[in-house]
CSV table of C-alpha atoms in Angstrom, one decimal:
chain,number,residue,atom,x,y,z
G,30,MET,CA,32.2,-27.7,14.5
G,31,ASP,CA,34.6,-25.5,16.7
G,32,ASP,CA,36.3,-29.4,17.6
G,33,ALA,CA,36.5,-30.2,14.3
G,34,VAL,CA,38.7,-26.4,14.0
G,35,SER,CA,40.6,-26.3,16.8
G,36,ALA,CA,42.0,-29.8,15.6
G,37,ALA,CA,42.5,-28.6,12.6
G,38,LEU,CA,44.4,-25.5,13.2
G,39,SER,CA,47.0,-27.2,16.3
G,40,TYR,CA,47.9,-30.0,13.2
G,41,PHE,CA,48.0,-26.9,11.2
G,42,ASP,CA,50.2,-25.1,13.9
G,43,SER,CA,52.7,-27.6,14.0
G,44,VAL,CA,53.8,-27.8,10.9
G,45,ASP,CA,53.6,-24.5,8.9
G,46,PRO,CA,52.8,-21.5,11.7
G,47,ALA,CA,52.4,-18.9,9.2
G,48,LEU,CA,49.4,-21.0,7.1
G,49,ALA,CA,47.6,-21.6,10.5
G,50,ALA,CA,47.5,-17.7,11.6
G,51,ASP,CA,46.8,-17.1,8.1
G,52,ALA,CA,44.0,-20.3,8.3
G,53,ARG,CA,42.1,-18.6,11.9
G,54,LEU,CA,42.5,-15.0,10.3
G,55,GLY,CA,40.4,-16.7,7.7
G,56,TRP,CA,38.1,-18.2,9.8
G,57,ASP,CA,37.1,-15.8,12.3
G,58,GLY,CA,36.7,-13.3,9.2
G,59,LEU,CA,34.1,-16.2,7.1
G,60,ILE,CA,32.3,-17.2,10.1
G,61,GLY,CA,31.4,-13.2,10.6
G,62,VAL,CA,29.3,-13.2,8.2
G,63,SER,CA,27.7,-17.0,8.7
G,64,PRO,CA,24.8,-18.0,9.9
G,65,PRO,CA,24.7,-19.3,13.5
G,66,ALA,CA,24.2,-22.7,12.1
G,67,GLY,CA,28.0,-22.3,9.8
G,68,PRO,CA,29.3,-21.2,6.4
G,69,THR,CA,27.2,-21.6,3.6
G,70,GLN,CA,28.6,-20.9,-0.2
G,71,HIS,CA,26.7,-17.8,-0.2
G,72,SER,CA,28.7,-17.0,3.2
G,73,VAL,CA,32.3,-18.5,1.9
G,74,GLN,CA,31.7,-16.1,-1.4
G,75,SER,CA,31.4,-13.0,0.5
G,76,PHE,CA,33.9,-13.0,3.0
G,77,LEU,CA,36.5,-14.5,0.2
G,78,TRP,CA,35.2,-11.6,-2.8
G,79,VAL,CA,33.7,-9.3,-0.5
G,80,TYR,CA,34.8,-8.6,2.8
G,81,LEU,CA,38.7,-10.0,2.2
G,82,ARG,CA,39.6,-8.0,-0.1
G,83,HIS,CA,39.6,-4.6,2.4
G,84,ALA,CA,39.8,-6.4,5.5
G,85,ALA,CA,43.4,-7.9,4.5
G,86,GLU,CA,46.6,-5.7,4.2
G,87,GLY,CA,46.9,-5.5,0.8
G,88,PRO,CA,45.9,-8.5,-2.3
G,89,ASP,CA,48.9,-10.5,-1.7
G,90,ARG,CA,47.8,-10.9,2.1
G,91,GLY,CA,44.0,-11.5,1.1
G,92,VAL,CA,45.4,-14.4,-1.6
G,93,ASP,CA,47.8,-16.0,1.2
G,94,ILE,CA,44.6,-16.2,4.2
G,95,ALA,CA,41.9,-17.4,0.8
G,96,ARG,CA,44.5,-19.8,0.3
G,97,ALA,CA,45.7,-21.4,3.6
G,98,LEU,CA,41.6,-20.9,4.3
G,99,GLY,CA,41.3,-23.4,1.5
G,100,GLU,CA,43.0,-25.8,3.9
G,101,LEU,CA,41.3,-25.7,6.6
G,102,LEU,CA,38.0,-26.4,4.6
G,103,ASP,CA,39.9,-28.9,2.9
G,104,ARG,CA,40.6,-30.5,5.8
G,105,LEU,CA,37.0,-30.2,7.4
G,106,GLY,CA,35.6,-32.3,4.5
G,107,ARG,CA,33.9,-28.6,3.0
G,108,VAL,CA,36.0,-29.9,-0.2
G,109,GLY,CA,33.3,-27.4,-2.0
G,110,TYR,CA,33.8,-24.3,-0.2
G,111,ALA,CA,38.0,-25.2,-0.2
G,112,ASP,CA,37.6,-25.0,-3.7
G,113,ILE,CA,35.8,-21.2,-4.0
G,114,ALA,CA,38.9,-20.6,-1.9
G,115,ARG,CA,41.8,-22.3,-4.1
G,116,SER,CA,40.3,-20.3,-7.3
G,117,ALA,CA,41.6,-18.2,-9.6
G,118,VAL,CA,37.6,-16.8,-9.3
G,119,THR,CA,39.3,-15.9,-6.1
G,120,GLU,CA,42.2,-14.4,-6.8
G,121,GLU,CA,41.5,-12.6,-9.2
G,122,LEU,CA,38.6,-11.0,-7.5
G,123,VAL,CA,41.1,-10.1,-4.2
G,124,ARG,CA,43.6,-8.5,-7.0
G,125,THR,CA,41.5,-6.2,-8.4
G,126,VAL,CA,41.9,-3.0,-7.1
G,127,ASP,CA,39.5,-0.7,-9.2
G,128,ASP,CA,36.4,-0.7,-8.0
G,129,ALA,CA,33.9,-0.3,-10.9
G,130,ALA,CA,36.5,-3.6,-12.4
G,131,TRP,CA,35.7,-6.0,-9.5
G,132,LEU,CA,32.4,-5.1,-9.2
G,133,GLN,CA,32.1,-6.6,-13.0
G,134,LYS,CA,34.4,-9.0,-12.6
G,135,TYR,CA,31.8,-10.0,-9.0
G,136,ARG,CA,28.4,-9.9,-10.1
G,137,ALA,CA,29.8,-12.6,-12.9
G,138,ALA,CA,30.9,-14.7,-10.7
G,139,THR,CA,27.9,-14.4,-8.9
G,140,GLU,CA,26.3,-15.5,-11.7
G,141,GLN,CA,28.4,-18.6,-13.0
G,142,SER,CA,28.2,-19.8,-8.6
G,143,GLY,CA,24.4,-20.3,-9.1
G,144,ILE,CA,23.6,-19.9,-6.0
G,145,GLY,CA,23.4,-15.1,-6.3
G,146,ALA,CA,20.2,-13.7,-5.3
G,147,LEU,CA,19.6,-12.9,-9.0
G,148,ASP,CA,17.2,-9.7,-9.8
G,149,THR,CA,14.0,-10.3,-10.3
G,150,GLU,CA,10.5,-8.5,-11.8
G,151,LEU,CA,10.0,-8.2,-7.9
G,152,VAL,CA,13.8,-6.3,-6.5
G,153,THR,CA,16.9,-5.1,-7.4
G,154,TRP,CA,19.1,-6.1,-4.9
G,155,GLN,CA,22.2,-3.6,-3.6
G,156,ASP,CA,25.7,-4.3,-4.9
G,157,ALA,CA,26.2,-5.4,-1.0
G,158,PRO,CA,23.6,-5.1,1.3
G,159,THR,CA,22.9,-4.3,4.6
G,160,GLY,CA,20.4,-5.2,7.4
G,161,ILE,CA,17.4,-7.1,6.6
G,162,GLU,CA,18.4,-7.1,2.7
G,163,ARG,CA,21.7,-8.8,3.7
G,164,VAL,CA,20.0,-11.5,5.6
G,165,ILE,CA,17.4,-12.2,3.2
G,166,VAL,CA,20.0,-12.7,0.5
G,167,GLU,CA,22.1,-15.2,2.6
G,168,LYS,CA,18.5,-16.8,3.0
G,169,ILE,CA,17.7,-17.3,-1.2
G,170,GLY,CA,21.5,-18.4,-1.3
G,171,GLU,CA,21.2,-21.0,1.5
G,172,THR,CA,18.0,-21.9,-0.5
G,173,LEU,CA,19.2,-22.2,-3.4
G,174,GLU,CA,22.8,-24.1,-2.5
G,175,VAL,CA,19.8,-26.6,-1.0
G,176,ALA,CA,18.0,-26.4,-4.9
G,177,THR,CA,21.1,-27.5,-6.0
G,178,ILE,CA,22.5,-29.8,-4.2
G,179,ALA,CA,18.9,-31.5,-4.9
G,180,GLY,CA,19.1,-31.6,-8.1
G,181,GLU,CA,16.6,-29.2,-9.0
G,182,PHE,CA,18.3,-27.1,-11.6
G,183,GLU,CA,20.0,-31.1,-13.7
G,184,PRO,CA,16.9,-32.3,-16.0
G,185,SER,CA,14.0,-33.7,-15.1
G,186,ARG,CA,15.1,-37.2,-16.7
G,187,PRO,CA,18.5,-38.8,-16.1
G,188,GLY,CA,20.7,-38.6,-18.9
G,189,GLY,CA,18.7,-35.3,-20.3
G,190,ARG,CA,19.9,-32.0,-22.0
G,191,PRO,CA,21.9,-29.8,-19.4
G,192,LEU,CA,19.8,-26.8,-18.5
G,193,GLY,CA,20.5,-24.0,-20.6
G,194,ALA,CA,21.9,-20.5,-18.9
G,195,ASN,CA,18.3,-19.3,-19.5
G,196,ALA,CA,16.4,-21.5,-17.9
G,197,ARG,CA,18.1,-21.7,-15.1
G,198,ALA,CA,18.4,-18.5,-14.6
G,199,MET,CA,14.7,-18.7,-14.8
G,200,ARG,CA,14.5,-21.3,-12.1
G,201,ARG,CA,17.1,-19.0,-10.1
G,202,ARG,CA,14.5,-15.4,-10.1
G,203,GLY,CA,11.4,-18.6,-9.5
G,204,VAL,CA,12.9,-19.8,-6.2
G,205,THR,CA,13.9,-16.1,-4.9
G,206,ASP,CA,10.9,-14.8,-5.9
G,207,ALA,CA,9.3,-17.4,-3.8
G,208,VAL,CA,11.8,-16.8,-0.8
G,209,LEU,CA,10.7,-13.6,-0.9
G,210,THR,CA,7.2,-13.8,-0.9
G,211,SER,CA,7.0,-17.4,1.2
G,212,ASP,CA,4.4,-17.6,4.6
G,213,ARG,CA,7.4,-19.3,5.9
G,214,GLY,CA,9.5,-15.5,5.9
G,215,ARG,CA,6.9,-13.5,7.8
G,216,ASP,CA,7.9,-11.8,10.4
G,217,HIS,CA,5.9,-10.6,14.1
G,218,SER,CA,4.0,-8.1,11.8
G,219,GLU,CA,2.7,-10.2,9.4
G,220,ALA,CA,5.2,-8.9,6.7
G,221,VAL,CA,6.8,-11.2,4.2
G,222,LEU,CA,10.3,-10.8,3.4
G,223,LEU,CA,9.2,-8.9,0.4
G,224,GLU,CA,7.4,-5.9,2.2
G,225,GLN,CA,10.4,-6.5,4.9
G,226,LEU,CA,13.0,-5.3,1.9
G,227,LEU,CA,10.7,-2.8,1.3
G,228,ASP,CA,10.5,-1.2,4.7
G,229,HIS,CA,14.2,-1.8,4.9
G,230,ARG,CA,14.7,0.6,1.4
G,231,ILE,CA,12.8,3.2,3.0
G,232,GLU,CA,15.2,3.7,5.7
G,233,LEU,CA,17.6,3.0,4.0
G,234,TRP,CA,16.9,6.2,0.9
G,235,SER,CA,15.7,8.5,3.7
G,236,SER,CA,18.9,7.8,5.5
G,237,TYR,CA,20.5,10.4,2.5
G,238,SER,CA,19.3,13.3,3.4
G,239,ALA,CA,16.4,15.4,6.2
G,240,PRO,CA,14.3,16.7,2.9
G,241,ARG,CA,13.4,12.9,1.7
G,242,ALA,CA,13.0,11.4,5.6
G,243,GLU,CA,10.7,13.9,4.7
G,244,LEU,CA,8.9,13.1,1.1
G,245,TYR,CA,9.1,9.6,2.6
G,246,LEU,CA,6.9,10.6,6.2
G,247,GLY,CA,3.6,8.9,6.5
G,248,LEU,CA,3.9,6.7,3.5
G,249,ARG,CA,4.8,3.3,4.9
G,250,ASP,CA,1.4,2.1,4.2
G,251,ALA,CA,0.5,3.1,1.0
G,252,LEU,CA,3.7,1.9,-0.2
G,253,HIS,CA,3.0,-1.3,1.1
G,254,ASP,CA,-0.8,-1.2,-0.3
G,255,ALA,CA,0.4,0.0,-3.6
G,256,VAL,CA,1.1,-4.5,-4.8
G,257,GLU,CA,-1.8,-4.3,-5.6
G,258,PRO,CA,-2.5,-2.9,-9.1
G,259,MET,CA,-5.4,-0.7,-9.7
G,260,TYR,CA,-6.6,-0.7,-13.5
G,261,GLY,CA,-7.9,2.5,-14.6
G,262,CYS,CA,-4.4,3.6,-15.8
G,263,VAL,CA,-4.1,1.2,-17.8
G,264,ARG,CA,-7.9,0.5,-19.4
G,265,ARG,CA,-7.3,3.7,-21.1
G,266,LEU,CA,-3.6,3.5,-22.2
G,267,GLU,CA,-4.7,-0.2,-24.0
G,268,ASN,CA,-7.6,1.6,-25.5
G,269,PHE,CA,-5.1,4.7,-27.0
G,270,ILE,CA,-2.8,1.0,-28.0
G,271,GLY,CA,-6.0,-0.5,-29.3
G,272,CYS,CA,-7.1,2.8,-31.9
G,273,ILE,CA,-3.5,2.0,-33.5
G,274,GLY,CA,-4.2,-1.2,-33.9
G,275,GLU,CA,-1.6,-3.1,-35.8
G,276,GLY,CA,0.1,0.3,-37.5
G,277,VAL,CA,-0.7,3.6,-38.4
G,278,ALA,CA,0.9,5.8,-40.6
G,279,LEU,CA,1.9,9.2,-39.7
G,280,THR,CA,2.5,12.1,-41.1
G,281,ASP,CA,5.8,14.2,-43.4
G,282,ALA,CA,6.0,15.5,-39.7
G,283,GLY,CA,6.1,12.6,-38.2
G,284,TYR,CA,2.2,13.0,-36.1
G,285,LEU,CA,-0.4,11.2,-35.8
G,286,PRO,CA,-3.2,11.9,-38.3
G,287,ASP,CA,-6.3,14.6,-37.8
G,288,GLU,CA,-8.9,11.4,-38.1
G,289,LEU,CA,-7.1,10.2,-35.2
G,290,VAL,CA,-6.3,12.2,-33.1
G,291,ALA,CA,-10.3,12.7,-33.0
G,292,THR,CA,-10.6,9.5,-32.5
G,293,ILE,CA,-8.4,8.8,-29.9
G,294,ALA,CA,-10.1,11.9,-28.1
G,295,SER,CA,-13.6,10.7,-28.5
G,296,THR,CA,-12.2,7.2,-27.3
G,297,VAL,CA,-9.3,7.0,-24.6
G,298,PHE,CA,-10.8,10.0,-22.7
G,299,PRO,CA,-13.6,10.7,-21.0
G,300,PRO,CA,-16.3,13.2,-21.7
G,301,ASN,CA,-15.0,15.2,-19.1
G,302,GLU,CA,-11.7,14.4,-19.5
G,303,ARG,CA,-11.6,15.6,-23.3
G,304,PRO,CA,-9.7,17.9,-25.1
G,305,SER,CA,-11.1,20.7,-25.5
G,306,HIS,CA,-10.2,21.5,-28.6
G,307,VAL,CA,-9.0,18.5,-31.4
G,308,GLY,CA,-6.7,19.1,-34.0
G,309,ARG,CA,-3.6,18.6,-35.2
G,310,GLU,CA,-1.9,15.8,-32.9
G,311,LEU,CA,0.5,18.6,-31.9
G,312,ASP,CA,-2.1,20.7,-30.4
G,313,THR,CA,-4.0,18.4,-28.8
G,314,GLU,CA,-1.4,18.1,-25.4
G,315,LYS,CA,-3.6,14.7,-24.0
G,316,VAL,CA,-3.1,12.9,-27.4
G,317,LEU,CA,0.6,13.9,-28.0
G,318,VAL,CA,1.5,13.2,-24.3
G,319,LEU,CA,-0.1,9.6,-23.6
G,320,ARG,CA,1.1,8.6,-27.3
G,321,ARG,CA,5.1,9.6,-26.6
G,322,LEU,CA,4.8,8.4,-22.4
G,323,LEU,CA,3.4,5.3,-24.6
G,324,MET,CA,6.6,4.9,-26.9
G,325,ARG,CA,8.4,6.0,-23.6
G,326,VAL,CA,8.1,2.8,-22.2
G,327,ARG,CA,8.2,0.9,-25.6
G,328,LEU,CA,4.8,0.0,-25.9
G,329,LEU,CA,4.7,1.8,-29.2
G,330,ARG,CA,7.4,2.7,-32.1
G,331,ARG,CA,8.1,4.2,-35.4
G,332,SER,CA,9.2,1.8,-37.7
G,333,ALA,CA,9.3,3.0,-41.6
G,334,GLY,CA,7.6,5.9,-40.7
G,335,ARG,CA,4.4,3.7,-39.8
G,336,LEU,CA,3.6,4.2,-35.1
G,337,VAL,CA,2.9,0.4,-34.8
G,338,PRO,CA,3.1,-2.0,-31.2
G,339,THR,CA,6.3,-3.5,-30.1
G,340,ALA,CA,6.5,-7.4,-30.2
G,341,ARG,CA,5.9,-7.3,-26.0
G,342,THR,CA,2.8,-4.6,-26.2
G,343,ARG,CA,0.6,-7.7,-28.2
G,344,GLN,CA,1.9,-11.1,-25.5
G,345,LEU,CA,0.9,-8.2,-22.0
G,346,SER,CA,-2.3,-9.2,-20.3
G,347,SER,CA,-3.6,-5.4,-18.0
G,348,ASP,CA,-1.3,-6.9,-15.4
G,349,GLY,CA,1.8,-7.3,-17.8
G,350,LEU,CA,1.1,-3.2,-18.8
G,351,TRP,CA,0.8,-1.8,-14.9
G,352,ARG,CA,4.3,-3.7,-14.3
G,353,VAL,CA,5.8,-1.3,-18.1
G,354,LEU,CA,3.5,1.9,-16.4
G,355,THR,CA,4.3,1.3,-12.7
G,356,GLY,CA,8.1,0.2,-13.8
G,357,GLY,CA,8.9,2.7,-16.9
G,358,ILE,CA,6.9,6.3,-16.3
G,359,VAL,CA,9.5,6.9,-14.4
G,360,GLY,CA,12.7,4.6,-14.1
G,361,THR,CA,14.9,4.2,-11.8
G,362,GLY,CA,17.4,6.5,-12.3
G,363,TYR,CA,19.2,8.3,-9.7
G,364,HIS,CA,19.2,11.6,-11.5
G,365,PRO,CA,17.7,14.8,-10.4
G,366,ASP,CA,14.3,14.3,-12.9
G,367,THR,CA,13.6,11.5,-11.8
G,368,ILE,CA,13.9,13.2,-7.9
G,369,ALA,CA,11.1,15.5,-9.1
G,370,ALA,CA,9.3,12.8,-10.1
G,371,GLU,CA,9.6,11.1,-6.9
G,372,VAL,CA,8.7,15.0,-5.1
G,373,ILE,CA,5.6,14.6,-7.2
G,374,LEU,CA,4.8,11.2,-6.7
G,375,ALA,CA,4.9,11.5,-2.2
G,376,ARG,CA,2.7,14.6,-2.6
G,377,MET,CA,0.0,12.9,-4.7
G,378,ILE,CA,-0.1,10.5,-1.8
G,379,VAL,CA,-0.7,12.3,0.8
G,380,GLY,CA,-3.6,14.7,-0.9
G,381,GLN,CA,-1.6,17.7,-2.2
G,382,ASP,CA,-2.0,20.2,-4.9
G,383,VAL,CA,0.6,18.8,-8.2
G,384,ALA,CA,-0.2,21.7,-10.2
G,385,ASP,CA,1.2,24.2,-7.6
G,386,VAL,CA,4.4,23.2,-9.5
G,387,GLU,CA,5.7,26.2,-7.2
G,388,THR,CA,6.1,24.9,-3.9
G,389,SER,CA,6.8,20.9,-5.4
G,390,ALA,CA,9.6,23.3,-6.8
G,391,ASP,CA,10.7,25.0,-3.9
G,392,ASP,CA,10.9,21.3,-1.7
G,393,LEU,CA,12.3,19.7,-5.1
G,394,ALA,CA,15.5,22.0,-4.3
G,395,ARG,CA,15.9,21.0,-1.0
G,396,LEU,CA,16.1,17.8,-1.7
G,397,LEU,CA,19.4,18.1,-4.7
G,398,ARG,CA,20.9,20.6,-2.4
G,399,ALA,CA,20.8,18.5,0.2
G,400,GLU,CA,21.7,15.2,-1.8
G,401,GLY,CA,24.6,17.7,-3.4
G,402,TRP,CA,24.0,18.4,-6.7
G,403,THR,CA,23.9,20.9,-8.3
G,404,HIS,CA,22.9,23.0,-10.9
G,405,ALA,CA,25.4,25.0,-13.7
G,406,GLY,CA,27.9,25.0,-10.9
G,407,GLU,CA,25.4,26.5,-8.6
G,408,THR,CA,23.1,25.7,-5.7
G,409,PRO,CA,19.9,24.3,-7.4
G,410,ALA,CA,16.8,27.1,-6.6
G,411,PRO,CA,13.5,26.8,-7.3
G,412,GLU,CA,13.4,28.5,-10.6
G,413,HIS,CA,16.1,26.0,-11.8
G,414,ALA,CA,13.9,23.0,-10.2
G,415,GLU,CA,10.4,23.8,-11.5
G,416,PRO,CA,10.8,22.6,-15.3
G,417,LEU,CA,12.1,19.2,-14.0
G,418,ALA,CA,8.6,19.4,-12.0
G,419,ARG,CA,6.5,20.1,-15.0
G,420,THR,CA,6.5,16.6,-17.8
G,421,LEU,CA,5.0,14.1,-15.5
G,422,VAL,CA,2.1,16.0,-14.4
G,423,ALA,CA,1.2,16.5,-17.7
G,424,GLU,CA,1.8,12.7,-18.3
G,425,LEU,CA,-0.3,11.6,-14.3
G,426,SER,CA,-3.5,14.0,-16.2
G,427,ALA,CA,-2.6,11.9,-19.3
G,428,LEU,CA,-3.2,9.6,-17.4
G,429,GLY,CA,-6.6,10.6,-15.4
G,430,ALA,CA,-4.6,10.7,-11.7
G,431,VAL,CA,-5.4,14.0,-10.9
G,432,GLU,CA,-9.4,16.0,-10.7
G,433,PHE,CA,-9.5,19.5,-9.7
G,434,SER,CA,-10.4,20.4,-6.5
G,435,GLU,CA,-13.1,20.2,-4.9
G,436,SER,CA,-12.9,24.0,-4.1
G,437,ASP,CA,-11.8,24.8,-8.1
G,438,ARG,CA,-14.7,22.2,-9.7
G,439,THR,CA,-18.0,24.5,-7.7
G,440,SER,CA,-15.6,27.6,-8.2
G,441,GLY,CA,-14.8,27.5,-11.7
G,442,SER,CA,-11.2,28.8,-10.9
G,443,GLN,CA,-9.3,29.1,-14.1
G,444,THR,CA,-6.6,28.6,-12.0
G,445,ALA,CA,-7.5,25.2,-10.9
G,446,GLY,CA,-5.6,22.5,-9.2
G,447,SER,CA,-5.5,19.3,-8.9
G,448,ILE,CA,-5.3,16.3,-7.0
G,449,ALA,CA,-4.7,12.8,-7.5
G,450,THR,CA,-7.6,10.8,-7.6
G,451,GLU,CA,-7.7,7.3,-5.8
G,452,GLU,CA,-6.4,5.8,-8.5
G,453,GLY,CA,-3.4,8.5,-9.2
G,454,LYS,CA,-2.8,7.8,-5.5
G,455,ARG,CA,-2.4,3.7,-6.1
G,456,LEU,CA,-0.7,4.4,-9.3
G,457,ALA,CA,1.7,6.8,-7.8
G,458,ALA,CA,2.2,4.9,-4.7
G,459,ALA,CA,3.2,2.2,-7.3
G,460,VAL,CA,5.8,4.4,-9.0
G,461,LEU,CA,8.2,5.3,-5.4
G,462,ARG,CA,7.7,1.1,-4.3
G,463,HIS,CA,9.0,0.3,-8.1
G,464,ARG,CA,12.3,2.7,-7.0
G,465,LEU,CA,12.4,1.5,-4.1
G,466,LEU,CA,12.6,-2.0,-4.6
G,467,HIS,CA,14.4,-2.0,-8.2
G,468,THR,CA,16.9,1.4,-7.6
G,469,ARG,CA,20.9,1.1,-7.3
G,470,TYR,CA,21.6,4.5,-5.4
G,471,PRO,CA,24.7,5.3,-5.1
G,472,SER,CA,26.7,5.7,-1.5
G,473,LEU,CA,27.0,9.6,-0.8
């Protein structure tokens, strides 16, 4: 391409020096974000839609450079890429000053282009990927571009109906996941691209603050191992849902009837974990906690005074239920509640006492202070953070993810500490893994 580009720029220089200068700026910028083999559709879109609006001295200059680059790409025979550079979409994105409005338009344009890496069950992409994540996104874009040219997203037979938007998106997600998990992407440590991305996200999130770096220290192996599910917690939820059946009428106060509470207590929990007192649901904490958890992750819902399974609950396999649990118990928000959960989960993985809420609250308060959070205008202190650490501990206990430590079990202590079971450690690691791969953290 070098000789062809030089010849084209020389021609432009002879007829319109200003056009030649802008085309050269555009080409240099494009090459800077392109793979060694040369521009791809993904790199063209990335340069025009992401980098140019900041690199150019104002929107007008950005549009001039985009149009000049389009003329150069046209002369090089890259007509499709030239059309992108000269499109109304590119001009609109370059001229959009407000970042929130730009982001919304950028996501829509990338989706419409057909080569953007879609969010899947495996990963949610950052808006401005860096490091290995950017390399992976580019590889997915190149693969989708080749698949498009090869007709992978066309009807399976000549003259057939064009694929609908949902079908095309499903195929693109399939391509995305295939690239992430393919053996062709393995590095020197034999890690596929998805696991390389996980390492990158650990490093990225650890850079936000020193307490967060401490939090993830020593968790890497457990987070990688958590790709494989364990089913004890899942069986507990399946048994609970089984007790609900097709649905059950709630009391006037909105609780499960007493006889069903007793059935759940004896069916769902093993003898050593059964509530010491079984009566009303409001007084039977483990049953109430599990029921609220199942509603929060949208596996059960209220309908006309009844508690019923949701439509997707009836279709879920055990693997699907594991994904719902690990993805929904904490979620992907960046908020003091979810940061508190991260602290508890990290302590579980390394075998620390999760019932020691005071220590957890102290760790959490340091993390919140380091990342700029306040509590009612004040710097967070352990007494502010302590309530945030309690709810998840109750849910983990109801799931059977924690147990008394050996010393407390033998001593009969009334203030027994709780450490994670082996399955509890896997659950904690899987939840943190999900957060790392799916949370879009704001820039600090």
